[in-house]
């Protein structure tokens, strides 16, 4: 994947920080979408319209290695759609999502696992009040396989929507889910385990799905912690795995 970083072309402002809340409830959202500001086909305005059409409560902008869309998204937030600013940090040896960062903030990306620089980006996101999520760790292309330790990450993406392609795009879903399940079993014994999330990774028309997300993320600051915070007790062997996005169009 050839992705060129772009900085914000104008001073970005923050989207409105609060949306309509329903208290402790299920909220539907997508924390991994791309627009024409990186390698997507849709404008932010269309993505926001699609999100509203399928009843999403929140949407995160995660362009590859750029904050250039942040200013555009500020005007698209509304009482019914919370916008979270982010970035898909596309490194040489794996991708990850920086969610809840400041307007115009760019997270460093030009490195690989041997450079030992990822910790600096994770600290930057944490200092901004955001969370860091491992993205599609088994994606079938050279930079898609996540080579870093999961230490320091708040969650791991274990499911994306379906793609129609000659590449085995969705084989990584099952691999990521299986690896997370193994880690969950081990972590439940020590009380340390990492939540799983799922997102559409939308690039094309018709890929924004209506996924559920638990807890009460009614503000842009509450959403990252609500997404990453684990339940007091992890699901047992007979419990269903909960995803923030079903297996739909990826």
Coordinates of C-alpha atoms in Angstrom, one line a residue:
X1 CA 0.0 0.0 0.0
X2 CA 1.5 3.3 -1.1
X3 CA 0.3 6.1 1.3
X4 CA 1.8 9.6 1.3
X5 CA 1.4 11.7 4.4
X6 CA -0.3 15.1 4.1
X7 CA -0.5 17.8 6.7
X8 CA -3.6 19.8 7.4
X9 CA -4.1 22.4 4.7
X10 CA -5.9 24.8 7.0
X11 CA -6.2 25.4 10.8
X12 CA -8.5 22.6 12.0
X13 CA -11.1 23.2 14.6
X14 CA -12.6 20.6 16.9
X15 CA -16.0 19.1 16.1
X16 CA -18.7 19.7 18.7
X17 CA -17.8 17.7 21.7
X18 CA -21.2 16.5 22.7
X19 CA -24.0 14.6 21.0
X20 CA -27.5 13.4 22.1
X21 CA -27.1 10.7 24.8
X22 CA -29.4 8.0 25.9
X23 CA -27.7 7.3 29.2
X24 CA -26.1 3.9 29.8
X25 CA -27.1 2.2 26.6
X26 CA -25.9 0.6 23.3
X27 CA -24.4 3.1 20.8
X28 CA -23.7 2.3 17.2
X29 CA -20.6 3.7 15.5
X30 CA -17.6 3.0 13.3
X31 CA -14.1 3.9 14.3
X32 CA -12.2 3.2 11.0
X33 CA -13.3 5.0 7.8
X34 CA -11.4 6.6 4.9
X35 CA -12.4 9.4 2.5
X36 CA -10.9 11.1 -0.5
X37 CA -8.4 12.7 1.8
X38 CA -6.4 9.5 1.8
X39 CA -7.3 6.4 -0.3
X40 CA -11.1 6.3 0.0
X41 CA -13.6 7.0 -2.8
X42 CA -16.1 9.1 -0.8
X43 CA -16.1 12.7 0.5
X44 CA -16.5 13.2 4.2
X45 CA -19.9 14.7 3.6
X46 CA -21.1 11.5 2.0
X47 CA -19.6 9.3 4.8
X48 CA -21.5 11.4 7.3
X49 CA -24.7 11.1 5.4
X50 CA -24.3 7.3 5.1
X51 CA -23.6 7.1 8.8
X52 CA -26.8 8.9 9.6
X53 CA -28.7 6.9 7.0
X54 CA -27.9 3.6 8.8
X55 CA -28.4 5.1 12.3
X56 CA -24.8 5.4 13.6
X57 CA -24.3 7.5 16.7
X58 CA -20.6 8.2 16.1
X59 CA -18.0 8.1 13.4
X60 CA -14.2 8.4 13.6
X61 CA -12.2 9.8 10.7
X62 CA -9.0 7.8 10.3
X63 CA -7.1 8.8 7.1
X64 CA -3.8 7.2 6.4
X65 CA -0.9 9.4 7.8
X66 CA -2.7 12.7 7.5
X67 CA -4.9 15.1 9.5
X68 CA -5.9 17.1 6.4
X69 CA -9.6 16.1 6.8
X70 CA -10.0 17.1 10.4
X71 CA -11.2 20.6 9.6
X72 CA -13.8 19.3 7.2
X73 CA -15.3 16.9 9.7
X74 CA -15.8 19.6 12.3
X75 CA -18.8 21.0 10.3
X76 CA -20.3 17.5 9.9
X77 CA -20.9 16.7 13.5
X78 CA -24.4 17.2 14.8
X79 CA -26.6 16.4 17.8
X80 CA -27.2 13.0 16.4
X81 CA -23.7 12.1 15.1
X82 CA -20.6 12.5 17.2
X83 CA -17.4 12.9 15.2
X84 CA -14.1 11.6 16.6
X85 CA -10.8 12.8 15.1
X86 CA -8.2 10.2 14.4
X87 CA -5.6 8.8 12.0
X88 CA -4.7 5.4 10.7
X89 CA -1.0 5.4 11.5
X90 CA 0.4 3.4 8.5
X91 CA 3.9 2.3 9.3
X92 CA 6.2 0.0 7.4
X93 CA 5.4 -3.0 9.6
X94 CA 1.8 -2.6 10.7
X95 CA -1.1 -0.2 11.0
X96 CA -2.8 1.2 14.1
X97 CA -5.6 3.7 14.9
X98 CA -5.0 6.8 16.9
X99 CA -8.5 7.8 18.1
X100 CA -9.5 11.0 19.9
X101 CA -6.5 13.1 19.0
X102 CA -6.5 16.9 18.8
X103 CA -7.6 18.8 15.6
X104 CA -4.8 18.9 13.1
X105 CA -2.6 16.6 15.2
X106 CA -0.4 14.2 13.1
X107 CA 1.0 11.0 14.7
X108 CA 4.5 10.0 13.5
X109 CA 4.3 7.0 11.0
X110 CA 7.5 6.7 9.0
X111 CA 9.2 3.8 10.8
X112 CA 9.3 0.1 11.2
X113 CA 9.5 -2.4 14.1
X114 CA 13.3 -2.3 14.1
X115 CA 13.3 1.5 14.6
X116 CA 11.8 1.2 18.1
X117 CA 9.8 4.4 17.7
X118 CA 6.2 3.3 18.1
X119 CA 6.2 4.1 21.8
X120 CA 6.6 7.8 21.1
X121 CA 3.4 7.7 19.0
X122 CA 1.5 5.8 21.7
X123 CA 2.5 8.3 24.3
X124 CA 1.4 11.2 22.1
X125 CA -2.1 9.7 21.7
X126 CA -2.3 9.1 25.4
X127 CA -1.3 12.7 26.2
X128 CA -4.1 13.9 23.9
X129 CA -6.6 11.9 25.8
X130 CA -7.1 9.4 23.1
X131 CA -6.7 5.6 22.7
X132 CA -4.6 3.4 20.4
X133 CA -6.0 0.4 18.6
X134 CA -4.1 -2.3 16.7
X135 CA -5.6 -2.3 13.1
X136 CA -6.3 -5.4 11.1
X137 CA -3.2 -7.2 12.4
X138 CA -3.2 -10.0 9.9
X139 CA -4.1 -8.1 6.7
X140 CA -2.7 -9.8 3.6
X141 CA -0.2 -7.3 2.2
X142 CA 3.4 -6.4 3.2
X143 CA 2.7 -3.6 5.7
X144 CA -0.6 -5.1 6.9
X145 CA 0.9 -7.8 9.2
X146 CA 1.3 -6.2 12.6
X147 CA 4.9 -6.8 13.8
X148 CA 4.9 -4.8 17.0
X149 CA 4.1 -5.9 20.6
X150 CA 0.6 -5.1 21.7
X151 CA 1.9 -3.6 24.9
X152 CA 0.7 0.0 25.2
X153 CA -2.3 -0.5 23.0
X154 CA -5.8 -0.1 24.4
X155 CA -7.7 -2.5 22.1
X156 CA -7.2 -4.7 19.0
X157 CA -9.3 -4.6 15.9
X158 CA -10.4 -8.2 15.2
X159 CA -13.0 -7.8 12.5
X160 CA -13.6 -5.6 9.4
X161 CA -16.3 -5.7 6.7
X162 CA -16.2 -7.9 3.6
X163 CA -14.3 -7.0 0.5
X164 CA -14.9 -8.3 -3.0
X165 CA -11.4 -8.8 -4.3
X166 CA -8.9 -11.3 -5.6
X167 CA -6.9 -10.9 -2.4
X168 CA -8.0 -13.0 0.6
X169 CA -8.9 -9.8 2.6
X170 CA -11.2 -11.4 5.0
X171 CA -8.9 -14.3 6.0
X172 CA -7.3 -11.8 8.4
X173 CA -10.6 -11.5 10.3
X174 CA -10.6 -15.1 11.4
X175 CA -6.9 -15.0 12.2
X176 CA -7.2 -11.9 14.3
X177 CA -10.3 -13.2 16.1
X178 CA -8.6 -16.5 16.9
X179 CA -5.4 -14.8 18.2
X180 CA -7.5 -12.4 20.3
X181 CA -9.5 -15.4 21.7
X182 CA -6.3 -17.1 22.8
X183 CA -5.0 -13.9 24.4
X184 CA -8.4 -13.5 26.2
X185 CA -8.1 -17.0 27.8
X186 CA -4.6 -16.3 29.0
X187 CA -5.4 -12.7 30.1
X188 CA -8.6 -13.7 32.0
X189 CA -6.4 -15.8 34.3
X190 CA -4.3 -12.8 35.3
X191 CA -6.9 -10.1 35.1
X192 CA -5.1 -8.4 32.2
X193 CA -6.8 -8.6 28.8
X194 CA -7.3 -6.3 25.8
X195 CA -10.8 -5.5 24.5
X196 CA -11.6 -6.4 20.9
X197 CA -13.2 -4.0 18.4
X198 CA -14.5 -4.3 14.9
X199 CA -14.9 -1.6 12.3
X200 CA -15.8 -1.3 8.6
X201 CA -12.5 0.1 7.3
X202 CA -14.6 1.8 4.7
X203 CA -13.0 2.9 1.5
X204 CA -15.7 2.4 -1.1
X205 CA -19.4 3.2 -1.7
X206 CA -21.8 1.2 0.5
X207 CA -19.3 0.0 3.1
X208 CA -20.5 2.0 6.2
X209 CA -22.3 -0.6 8.4
X210 CA -24.5 -0.2 11.5
X211 CA -22.4 -1.8 14.3
X212 CA -23.2 -1.7 18.0
X213 CA -21.0 -0.3 20.7
X214 CA -21.6 -0.7 24.4
X215 CA -21.6 1.9 27.2
X216 CA -22.4 5.6 27.1
X217 CA -20.2 7.6 24.8
X218 CA -22.1 10.8 24.5
X219 CA -19.1 13.1 24.3
X220 CA -15.9 13.1 22.2
X221 CA -13.8 12.7 25.4
X222 CA -16.0 9.9 26.8
X223 CA -16.0 7.8 23.6
X224 CA -12.4 6.7 23.5
X225 CA -12.5 5.4 27.1
X226 CA -15.9 3.8 26.6
X227 CA -14.6 2.0 23.6
X228 CA -11.5 0.7 25.2
X229 CA -12.6 0.1 28.8
X230 CA -13.1 -3.6 29.4
X231 CA -16.1 -5.0 31.2
X232 CA -15.4 -6.0 34.8
X233 CA -15.5 -9.7 33.8
X234 CA -14.3 -10.9 30.4
X235 CA -16.7 -13.1 28.4
X236 CA -16.4 -16.8 29.3
X237 CA -16.0 -19.7 26.8
X238 CA -19.8 -19.8 26.2
X239 CA -20.3 -16.1 25.9
X240 CA -20.7 -14.4 22.5
X241 CA -17.8 -12.2 21.3
X242 CA -18.9 -8.7 21.1
X243 CA -17.9 -6.6 18.0
X244 CA -18.4 -3.0 17.3
X245 CA -19.0 -3.9 13.7
X246 CA -20.6 -7.0 12.2
X247 CA -19.2 -8.9 9.2
X248 CA -20.7 -6.6 6.6
X249 CA -19.2 -4.7 3.6
X250 CA -15.6 -3.9 4.6

